[in-house]
Amino acid sequence: MSDRQGKFGMKLKTLKLVVCLLAAANIVSAQVPGRWEGTAEINGKPLLIAFNISAASAGSLSATMDVPAQGAKALPCDEVKVEGDSLFIFVKMIQGSYAGKFDAARSLTTGKLRQGSFNIPLDLKRSGNAVSLDRPQTPSPPFDYRSENVAYDSPDGKVHLAGTLTTPKGDGPFPAALLITGSSLQDRDETILGHKPFLVIADYLTRRGIAVLRVDDRNMGLSTGPTKATSADYAQDAMMSLNFLQKRKEINPKRVGMIGHSEGGLIAQIVNAERPEDVAFIISLAGPGEKIIDLMAQQNTANLKSMKVREPVAESYGTMMRAIMEAAATEKDSAALDRKITEAVNAWRSTVMPGVFTSLTGINNESTERQFVRTMARTLEDPWMNYFIRYDPAQNLAKINCPVLALNGGKDIQVIAKPNLLGWAEIKRNGNKDVTVKEMPGLNHLFQHCDKCTVNEYGELTETISPEVLKMMGDWLGEKIIKTR
């Protein structure tokens, strides 16, 4: 869930993994696409880092990032630019970037990888050693159902959404599910590290009699719209998608619901609060059920514990992050926020060993402290993040009257299962008894069976989504929606 922060430091520890399509305004040299890799020194150890750059539409570029030693493949990038003899790659969700200069033959770049307070030399060479990904659950045609690429616009024409609608064979009308992606820009398949969970879900549910619409986020893939969007804006986009489904002749307009993963579960809450009459059901896959500041503090602690950081240190780091987020949620003055973040950081510094403090923050002098504080403050002042940390699900959860299935992986370290499922279970107190809440043992945030159960393991696992979760969704929809249509 809030997969929008990160620090390189040891093991690029909080990279948030979402594959993003990149667009650049430049006309791109045909020499640039390919795999570029090099070795950076992180905490005294060599780490291979690679960028897979490919040509996209209209002469632009797209790219993904690999860190093979950590099992990370096809990590998200957000923009690629070639300006003269310079290459720029931006990874906004980790506040990171690469800048390098080509040699005359365009076979080598000399540059630096920047992330937060880290500024790491990294020279890239063209390589043919592409990383292959084993993703056995990804379906491929021919499909035993109809699949149609669709597009539609907002009434004011400012937002254009593109996606894929899959419908079962037959005349219908069919019940339908709108899939809503998690945090960060994501494509219609919610592609992450080569996994395509929304494609797998759509394929499975369509074969079981449910039409499914999956959509590129605005400014991702073929969708466009204003930038600086918040969860509230994405909720408006989801309402556009509901409108589209309800107007299709093969869809039963009274049997349209939402399946939201991570932030997608939050967006479903907002949509239902505004349009309860148009929501036939909600399935939450690791959607937030508690205040986001609480969720994020727990997430930071759990991530550090997964990297074998001692529990007292991890807990105190989470406490520091809570104080920083609480300040950002209320403080409107940037200079004042910088001061409050500095105070919180220095208060935490006094409780841990200097080496631990530096390894977790990258701070080792006044300059790196200013950089850390500035990066943290600007991240928290971003419109999406600032809306996100101020969100409390309780009010919108209380408005849900449709059938609900809320699932969470027991090994999820991004949206901790117990406190968030408790929030979804509270819906019953408001008179809605058709609420099923279940913790899925042994599953991570992506609902994969996991071993190490770390964020870095997502790309190492060949399973895209647990078959038990697919079956549970299919059975529940069969009972609640298909039988009652």
Coordinates of C-alpha atoms in Angstrom, one line a residue:
M1 CA 0.0 0.0 0.0
S2 CA 1.7 3.1 0.3
D3 CA 4.4 2.0 -1.9
R4 CA 5.7 5.5 -2.5
Q5 CA 8.9 5.7 -0.4
G6 CA 12.3 4.1 -0.3
K7 CA 15.9 4.3 0.6
F8 CA 18.7 2.6 -1.2
G9 CA 21.1 2.0 1.8
M10 CA 21.4 -1.6 2.6
K11 CA 19.6 -3.8 0.0
L12 CA 17.7 -0.9 -1.6
K13 CA 15.5 -1.5 1.3
T14 CA 12.1 0.1 0.6
L15 CA 11.9 0.1 -3.1
K16 CA 8.1 0.0 -3.9
L17 CA 7.6 -2.3 -6.8
V18 CA 5.4 -1.2 -9.6
V19 CA 6.2 -1.4 -13.3
C20 CA 5.5 1.9 -15.0
L21 CA 5.4 2.9 -18.6
L22 CA 7.7 5.8 -19.3
A23 CA 7.2 8.6 -21.8
A24 CA 9.7 11.2 -23.0
A25 CA 9.0 14.2 -25.2
N26 CA 12.3 13.8 -27.0
I27 CA 12.8 12.0 -30.3
V28 CA 14.8 9.1 -29.2
S29 CA 17.9 7.7 -30.9
A30 CA 17.5 4.2 -32.1
Q31 CA 20.9 3.4 -30.4
V32 CA 19.5 3.8 -26.9
P33 CA 17.0 0.9 -26.5
G34 CA 18.5 -2.2 -24.9
R35 CA 19.7 -3.5 -21.6
W36 CA 22.2 -1.3 -19.7
E37 CA 23.9 -2.6 -16.6
G38 CA 26.6 -1.6 -14.2
T39 CA 27.8 -2.2 -10.6
A40 CA 27.2 0.3 -7.8
E41 CA 28.9 0.1 -4.4
I42 CA 26.2 0.0 -1.7
N43 CA 27.5 -0.1 1.9
G44 CA 30.9 -1.3 0.7
K45 CA 29.4 -4.2 -1.4
P46 CA 29.0 -4.4 -5.2
L47 CA 25.5 -4.5 -6.5
L48 CA 24.5 -5.1 -10.1
I49 CA 21.9 -2.7 -11.3
A50 CA 20.4 -2.8 -14.8
F51 CA 17.9 -0.7 -16.8
N52 CA 15.9 -2.3 -19.6
I53 CA 15.1 0.5 -22.1
S54 CA 12.8 -0.1 -25.0
A55 CA 11.1 2.1 -27.6
A56 CA 7.5 3.1 -26.8
S57 CA 5.0 5.0 -28.9
A58 CA 5.7 8.2 -30.8
G59 CA 9.4 8.0 -30.4
S60 CA 9.4 7.9 -26.6
L61 CA 11.1 5.4 -24.3
S62 CA 9.9 3.0 -21.7
A63 CA 12.1 1.2 -19.1
T64 CA 12.3 -1.1 -16.1
M65 CA 15.0 -1.6 -13.5
D66 CA 16.5 -4.9 -12.3
V67 CA 18.5 -5.6 -9.2
P68 CA 19.2 -9.4 -9.7
A69 CA 21.0 -10.0 -6.4
Q70 CA 17.8 -9.0 -4.6
G71 CA 15.5 -11.0 -6.9
A72 CA 14.1 -7.7 -8.1
K73 CA 13.2 -7.7 -11.8
A74 CA 11.3 -5.1 -13.8
L75 CA 11.2 -2.5 -11.1
P76 CA 9.2 0.7 -11.8
C77 CA 10.6 3.7 -13.6
D78 CA 8.6 6.7 -14.5
E79 CA 10.4 8.7 -17.2
V80 CA 13.3 8.2 -19.6
K81 CA 14.8 11.2 -21.4
V82 CA 17.7 11.5 -23.8
E83 CA 19.0 15.0 -24.2
G84 CA 22.0 15.4 -26.4
D85 CA 24.7 13.1 -24.9
S86 CA 22.9 12.6 -21.6
L87 CA 20.6 9.9 -20.3
F88 CA 18.1 10.5 -17.5
I89 CA 15.9 7.9 -15.8
F90 CA 13.5 8.9 -13.1
V91 CA 12.0 6.5 -10.5
K92 CA 9.6 8.9 -8.7
M93 CA 8.2 6.4 -6.2
I94 CA 11.6 5.9 -4.6
Q95 CA 12.5 9.5 -5.1
G96 CA 15.4 8.2 -7.2
S97 CA 17.0 9.0 -10.5
Y98 CA 19.9 8.1 -12.8
A99 CA 21.9 10.7 -14.8
G100 CA 24.7 9.7 -17.1
K101 CA 26.6 10.8 -20.2
F102 CA 27.1 8.6 -23.3
D103 CA 30.4 7.9 -24.8
A104 CA 30.8 8.6 -28.5
A105 CA 29.7 5.1 -29.5
R106 CA 26.7 5.2 -27.2
S107 CA 27.8 1.9 -25.6
L108 CA 28.7 3.3 -22.2
T109 CA 27.3 5.9 -19.8
T110 CA 29.2 7.5 -17.0
G111 CA 27.0 8.8 -14.3
K112 CA 25.4 8.6 -10.8
L113 CA 22.4 7.0 -9.2
R114 CA 20.7 9.4 -6.8
Q115 CA 18.2 8.4 -4.1
G116 CA 17.5 10.6 -1.1
S117 CA 20.8 11.4 0.5
F118 CA 22.7 8.8 -1.5
N119 CA 24.6 9.8 -4.6
I120 CA 26.3 6.7 -6.0
P121 CA 28.6 6.4 -8.9
L122 CA 27.2 4.1 -11.5
D123 CA 28.5 3.5 -15.1
L124 CA 26.3 1.6 -17.4
K125 CA 27.3 -0.6 -20.3
R126 CA 25.1 -2.0 -23.0
S127 CA 24.5 -5.8 -22.4
G128 CA 22.5 -8.5 -24.0
N129 CA 21.9 -10.4 -20.8
A130 CA 18.2 -9.8 -20.4
V131 CA 16.5 -11.3 -17.3
S132 CA 13.9 -13.9 -18.1
L133 CA 10.9 -14.2 -15.8
D134 CA 9.0 -17.4 -15.1
R135 CA 5.3 -16.4 -14.6
P136 CA 3.4 -19.6 -15.3
Q137 CA 0.0 -18.2 -14.3
T138 CA 0.0 -15.5 -16.9
P139 CA -2.7 -16.5 -19.4
S140 CA -2.2 -16.3 -23.1
P141 CA -4.6 -16.5 -26.1
P142 CA -6.7 -18.0 -27.4
F143 CA -9.1 -17.2 -24.6
D144 CA -12.4 -19.0 -24.0
Y145 CA -14.2 -15.6 -23.7
R146 CA -14.4 -12.3 -25.4
S147 CA -11.7 -9.7 -24.8
E148 CA -12.1 -6.1 -26.1
N149 CA -9.9 -3.1 -25.8
V150 CA -12.1 -0.2 -24.7
A151 CA -11.7 3.6 -24.1
Y152 CA -13.9 6.3 -22.7
D153 CA -13.6 10.0 -21.6
S154 CA -14.7 12.2 -18.7
P155 CA -17.6 14.6 -19.5
D156 CA -15.2 17.5 -19.6
G157 CA -12.7 15.6 -21.8
K158 CA -9.8 16.0 -19.4
V159 CA -9.5 12.3 -18.5
H160 CA -9.2 9.6 -21.1
L161 CA -9.2 6.0 -19.8
A162 CA -8.2 2.9 -21.7
G163 CA -8.6 -0.7 -20.7
T164 CA -9.7 -4.2 -21.5
L165 CA -13.2 -5.6 -21.0
T166 CA -13.5 -9.4 -20.8
T167 CA -16.9 -11.0 -21.0
P168 CA -18.1 -14.6 -20.9
K169 CA -19.5 -16.3 -23.9
G170 CA -23.2 -15.8 -24.4
D171 CA -25.6 -13.0 -24.5
G172 CA -25.7 -11.9 -20.9
P173 CA -26.4 -9.5 -19.3
F174 CA -23.5 -10.5 -17.0
P175 CA -22.5 -9.2 -13.6
A176 CA -19.3 -7.2 -13.8
A177 CA -16.3 -6.4 -11.7
L178 CA -14.1 -3.3 -12.0
L179 CA -10.5 -3.9 -10.9
I180 CA -8.9 -1.0 -9.1
T181 CA -5.1 -0.9 -8.9
G182 CA -3.0 -0.1 -5.8
S183 CA -0.6 2.8 -5.1
S184 CA 1.4 4.4 -7.8
L185 CA 0.8 4.5 -11.6
Q186 CA 0.0 1.0 -12.8
D187 CA -1.2 -0.5 -16.0
R188 CA -4.4 -2.4 -16.6
D189 CA -2.8 -5.7 -15.6
E190 CA -1.3 -4.2 -12.4
T191 CA 2.1 -5.4 -13.8
I192 CA 4.7 -5.7 -11.1
L193 CA 8.0 -7.5 -11.4
G194 CA 6.8 -9.3 -14.5
H195 CA 3.7 -10.5 -12.6
K196 CA 0.3 -9.5 -14.0
P197 CA -2.2 -10.2 -11.2
F198 CA -5.1 -8.3 -12.7
L199 CA -4.8 -10.2 -16.0
V200 CA -4.8 -13.5 -14.0
I201 CA -7.8 -12.4 -11.9
A202 CA -9.7 -11.2 -15.0
D203 CA -9.0 -14.5 -16.8
Y204 CA -10.2 -16.6 -13.9
L205 CA -13.3 -14.6 -13.1
T206 CA -14.4 -14.3 -16.7
R207 CA -14.2 -18.1 -17.1
R208 CA -16.5 -18.3 -14.1
G209 CA -19.2 -16.0 -15.5
I210 CA -18.1 -12.5 -14.4
A211 CA -17.3 -9.7 -16.9
V212 CA -14.2 -7.9 -15.8
L213 CA -12.9 -4.4 -16.7
R214 CA -9.3 -3.6 -16.0
V215 CA -8.0 -0.1 -16.7
D216 CA -4.7 1.7 -17.2
D217 CA -4.3 4.4 -14.5
R218 CA -4.5 8.0 -15.9
N219 CA -1.1 8.8 -17.4
M220 CA -0.2 5.2 -17.6
G221 CA -0.3 3.1 -20.7
L222 CA -3.0 4.5 -23.0
S223 CA -4.8 6.5 -20.3
T224 CA -4.3 10.3 -19.9
G225 CA -5.4 13.0 -17.6
P226 CA -4.3 15.8 -15.2
T227 CA -1.2 15.0 -13.1
K228 CA -0.8 15.5 -9.4
A229 CA -3.8 13.3 -8.8
T230 CA -4.9 12.1 -5.3
S231 CA -6.9 9.0 -4.3
A232 CA -10.0 11.2 -4.6
D233 CA -9.2 11.8 -8.2
Y234 CA -8.6 8.2 -8.9
A235 CA -12.0 7.5 -7.3
Q236 CA -13.6 9.8 -9.8
D237 CA -11.8 7.8 -12.6
A238 CA -13.3 4.6 -11.0
M239 CA -16.8 6.2 -11.2
M240 CA -16.2 6.9 -14.9
S241 CA -15.4 3.2 -15.3
L242 CA -18.6 2.2 -13.4
N243 CA -20.6 4.5 -15.7
F244 CA -19.0 2.8 -18.8
L245 CA -19.9 -0.7 -17.5
Q246 CA -23.5 0.2 -16.7
K247 CA -24.1 1.5 -20.2
R248 CA -22.9 -1.7 -21.9
K249 CA -25.7 -3.9 -23.2
E250 CA -23.9 -7.1 -22.2
I251 CA -23.6 -6.0 -18.5
N252 CA -26.3 -6.1 -15.9
P253 CA -26.1 -2.5 -14.5
K254 CA -27.5 -3.7 -11.1
R255 CA -24.7 -6.3 -10.6
V256 CA -21.6 -4.1 -11.0
G257 CA -19.1 -4.1 -8.2
M258 CA -15.4 -3.4 -7.5
I259 CA -12.3 -5.4 -6.6
G260 CA -9.6 -3.2 -5.2
H261 CA -6.0 -4.1 -4.3
S262 CA -4.2 -2.1 -1.6
E263 CA -5.0 1.6 -2.3
G264 CA -7.6 0.2 -4.7
G265 CA -9.6 -0.9 -1.6
L266 CA -9.4 2.6 -0.3
I267 CA -10.6 4.0 -3.6
A268 CA -13.5 1.5 -3.6
Q269 CA -14.5 3.0 -0.2
I270 CA -14.6 6.5 -1.6
V271 CA -16.6 5.4 -4.6
N272 CA -19.2 3.6 -2.5
A273 CA -19.6 6.6 -0.2
E274 CA -20.5 8.8 -3.2
R275 CA -22.4 6.3 -5.3
P276 CA -23.7 3.5 -3.0
E277 CA -26.7 2.8 -5.3
D278 CA -24.3 1.9 -8.1
V279 CA -22.1 -0.6 -6.1
A280 CA -23.4 -4.2 -6.0
F281 CA -20.3 -5.6 -4.1
I282 CA -16.8 -4.8 -2.9
I283 CA -13.9 -7.2 -2.7
S284 CA -10.9 -5.7 -0.8
L285 CA -7.5 -7.3 -1.4
A286 CA -5.3 -5.9 1.3
G287 CA -7.3 -2.7 1.4
P288 CA -6.7 -0.3 4.3
G289 CA -9.0 -0.6 7.3
E290 CA -7.2 1.7 9.7
K291 CA -5.9 5.2 9.7
I292 CA -3.2 5.5 7.1
I293 CA -0.7 7.1 9.5
D294 CA -1.0 4.0 11.7
L295 CA -0.8 1.7 8.6
M296 CA 2.4 3.4 7.4
A297 CA 4.1 3.4 10.8
Q298 CA 3.4 -0.3 11.0
Q299 CA 4.6 -0.8 7.5
N300 CA 7.9 0.9 8.2
T301 CA 8.4 -1.3 11.3
A302 CA 7.5 -4.5 9.5
N303 CA 9.8 -3.8 6.6
L304 CA 12.8 -3.2 8.8
K305 CA 12.0 -6.4 10.8
S306 CA 11.9 -8.3 7.5
M307 CA 15.4 -7.2 6.9
K308 CA 16.5 -8.5 10.3
V309 CA 16.8 -5.1 12.0
R310 CA 16.4 -5.6 15.7
E311 CA 12.8 -5.2 16.9
P312 CA 13.5 -2.3 19.3
V313 CA 15.2 -0.3 16.5
A314 CA 12.4 -1.1 14.0
E315 CA 9.7 -0.2 16.5
S316 CA 11.4 3.1 17.3
Y317 CA 11.9 3.9 13.6
G318 CA 8.2 3.4 13.1
T319 CA 7.5 5.8 16.0
M320 CA 9.7 8.4 14.4
M321 CA 7.9 8.0 11.1
R322 CA 4.5 8.4 12.8
A323 CA 5.7 11.7 14.3
I324 CA 6.9 12.9 10.9
M325 CA 3.7 11.9 9.1
E326 CA 1.5 13.5 11.8
A327 CA 3.5 16.7 11.4
A328 CA 3.1 16.6 7.6
A329 CA -0.7 15.9 7.9
T330 CA -1.2 19.2 9.7
E331 CA 1.7 21.5 8.9
K332 CA 1.2 23.8 5.9
D333 CA 4.5 25.7 6.1
S334 CA 7.4 24.0 4.4
A335 CA 10.1 25.5 6.6
A336 CA 8.2 24.6 9.8
L337 CA 7.7 21.0 8.5
D338 CA 11.5 20.7 7.8
R339 CA 12.1 21.8 11.4
K340 CA 9.7 19.2 12.8
I341 CA 11.1 16.4 10.7
T342 CA 14.6 17.4 11.9
E343 CA 13.5 17.3 15.5
A344 CA 11.9 13.9 15.1
V345 CA 15.0 12.5 13.3
N346 CA 17.4 13.8 16.0
A347 CA 15.1 12.5 18.8
W348 CA 15.3 9.1 17.2
R349 CA 19.1 9.4 16.6
S350 CA 19.6 9.7 20.4
T351 CA 18.1 6.3 20.9
V352 CA 20.1 4.2 18.5
M353 CA 23.8 3.4 17.8
P354 CA 25.4 5.8 15.3
G355 CA 26.1 3.1 12.8
V356 CA 22.5 1.9 12.9
F357 CA 21.3 5.5 12.4
T358 CA 23.5 6.1 9.4
S359 CA 22.7 2.7 7.8
L360 CA 18.9 3.4 8.0
T361 CA 18.9 7.0 7.0
G362 CA 22.1 7.6 5.0
I363 CA 22.8 10.6 7.3
N364 CA 26.5 11.0 8.3
N365 CA 26.9 14.8 8.3
E366 CA 24.9 18.0 8.1
S367 CA 24.7 17.9 4.4
T368 CA 23.2 14.5 4.2
E369 CA 20.8 15.3 7.1
R370 CA 19.5 18.3 5.2
Q371 CA 19.1 16.2 2.1
F372 CA 17.2 13.5 4.1
V373 CA 14.9 16.0 5.7
R374 CA 14.3 17.9 2.4
T375 CA 13.5 14.6 0.5
M376 CA 11.2 13.4 3.3
A377 CA 9.3 16.7 3.5
R378 CA 8.8 17.1 -0.3
T379 CA 7.6 13.5 -0.5
L380 CA 5.0 14.1 2.2
E381 CA 3.9 17.4 0.7
D382 CA 3.2 15.7 -2.6
P383 CA -0.6 16.0 -3.2
W384 CA -1.1 12.2 -3.5
M385 CA 0.9 11.4 -0.3
N386 CA -0.5 14.3 1.7
Y387 CA -4.1 13.2 1.0
F388 CA -3.1 9.6 1.7
I389 CA -1.7 10.1 5.1
R390 CA -4.7 12.2 6.2
Y391 CA -7.2 9.5 5.2
D392 CA -9.1 7.6 7.8
P393 CA -11.2 4.7 6.4
A394 CA -13.7 4.6 9.3
Q395 CA -16.2 7.1 8.0
N396 CA -16.5 5.6 4.5
L397 CA -16.4 2.0 5.7
A398 CA -19.5 2.9 7.9
K399 CA -21.4 3.7 4.7
I400 CA -21.0 0.4 3.0
N401 CA -24.2 -1.6 2.7
C402 CA -23.4 -4.0 -0.1
P403 CA -21.9 -7.5 0.3
V404 CA -18.2 -7.3 1.2
L405 CA -15.3 -9.8 1.0
A406 CA -12.2 -8.5 2.7
L407 CA -9.0 -10.6 2.4
N408 CA -5.5 -9.9 3.7
G409 CA -2.3 -12.0 3.5
G410 CA -1.1 -13.1 7.0
K411 CA 2.5 -12.4 5.9
D412 CA 1.7 -9.0 4.4
I413 CA 4.3 -6.4 5.6
Q414 CA 2.8 -3.5 3.7
V415 CA -0.8 -3.7 5.0
I416 CA -0.7 -5.6 8.2
A417 CA -3.6 -8.1 8.3
K418 CA -5.1 -7.9 11.8
P419 CA -5.5 -4.2 12.4
N420 CA -6.8 -3.6 8.8
L421 CA -9.2 -6.5 8.7
L422 CA -10.6 -5.3 12.1
G423 CA -11.6 -2.1 10.3
W424 CA -13.4 -4.0 7.6
A425 CA -15.1 -6.2 10.2
E426 CA -16.5 -3.0 11.8
I427 CA -18.9 -2.6 8.9
K428 CA -21.1 -5.3 10.6
R429 CA -21.7 -2.9 13.5
N430 CA -23.5 -0.6 11.1
G431 CA -26.1 -3.1 10.3
N432 CA -24.5 -4.7 7.2
K433 CA -24.3 -8.4 8.1
D434 CA -23.1 -9.5 4.7
V435 CA -19.4 -9.0 5.4
T436 CA -16.8 -11.8 5.1
V437 CA -13.4 -11.0 6.5
K438 CA -10.5 -13.5 6.2
E439 CA -6.8 -13.5 6.9
M440 CA -5.0 -15.8 4.4
P441 CA -2.2 -17.6 6.1
G442 CA 1.3 -17.6 4.5
L443 CA 0.5 -15.0 1.8
N444 CA 2.2 -11.7 1.3
H445 CA 0.8 -8.3 0.0
L446 CA 0.5 -9.6 -3.5
F447 CA -1.3 -12.8 -2.2
Q448 CA 1.7 -15.0 -3.1
H449 CA 2.7 -17.9 -1.0
C450 CA 6.0 -16.6 0.4
D451 CA 9.1 -17.9 2.1
K452 CA 11.1 -14.9 3.2
C453 CA 8.0 -12.8 2.9
T454 CA 9.9 -9.6 2.1
V455 CA 9.2 -6.9 -0.5
N456 CA 12.3 -8.0 -2.4
E457 CA 11.0 -11.5 -2.7
Y458 CA 8.0 -10.5 -4.8
G459 CA 10.0 -10.8 -8.0
E460 CA 11.7 -14.1 -6.9
L461 CA 8.4 -15.9 -6.6
T462 CA 6.9 -17.6 -9.7
E463 CA 3.4 -17.6 -8.3
T464 CA 1.5 -14.4 -9.3
I465 CA -1.5 -14.9 -7.0
S466 CA -2.6 -17.7 -4.8
P467 CA -5.1 -20.2 -6.4
E468 CA -7.0 -20.2 -3.0
V469 CA -7.6 -16.5 -3.3
L470 CA -8.9 -16.8 -6.9
K471 CA -11.2 -19.6 -5.9
M472 CA -12.4 -17.8 -2.8
M473 CA -13.3 -14.7 -4.9
G474 CA -15.0 -16.9 -7.6
D475 CA -17.0 -18.9 -5.1
W476 CA -18.1 -15.8 -3.2
L477 CA -19.2 -14.0 -6.3
G478 CA -21.0 -17.1 -7.5
E479 CA -22.9 -17.2 -4.3
K480 CA -23.6 -13.5 -3.7
I481 CA -23.8 -12.1 -7.2
I482 CA -24.3 -14.7 -10.0
K483 CA -27.0 -16.7 -8.2
T484 CA -29.0 -13.6 -7.3
R485 CA -28.9 -11.8 -10.7

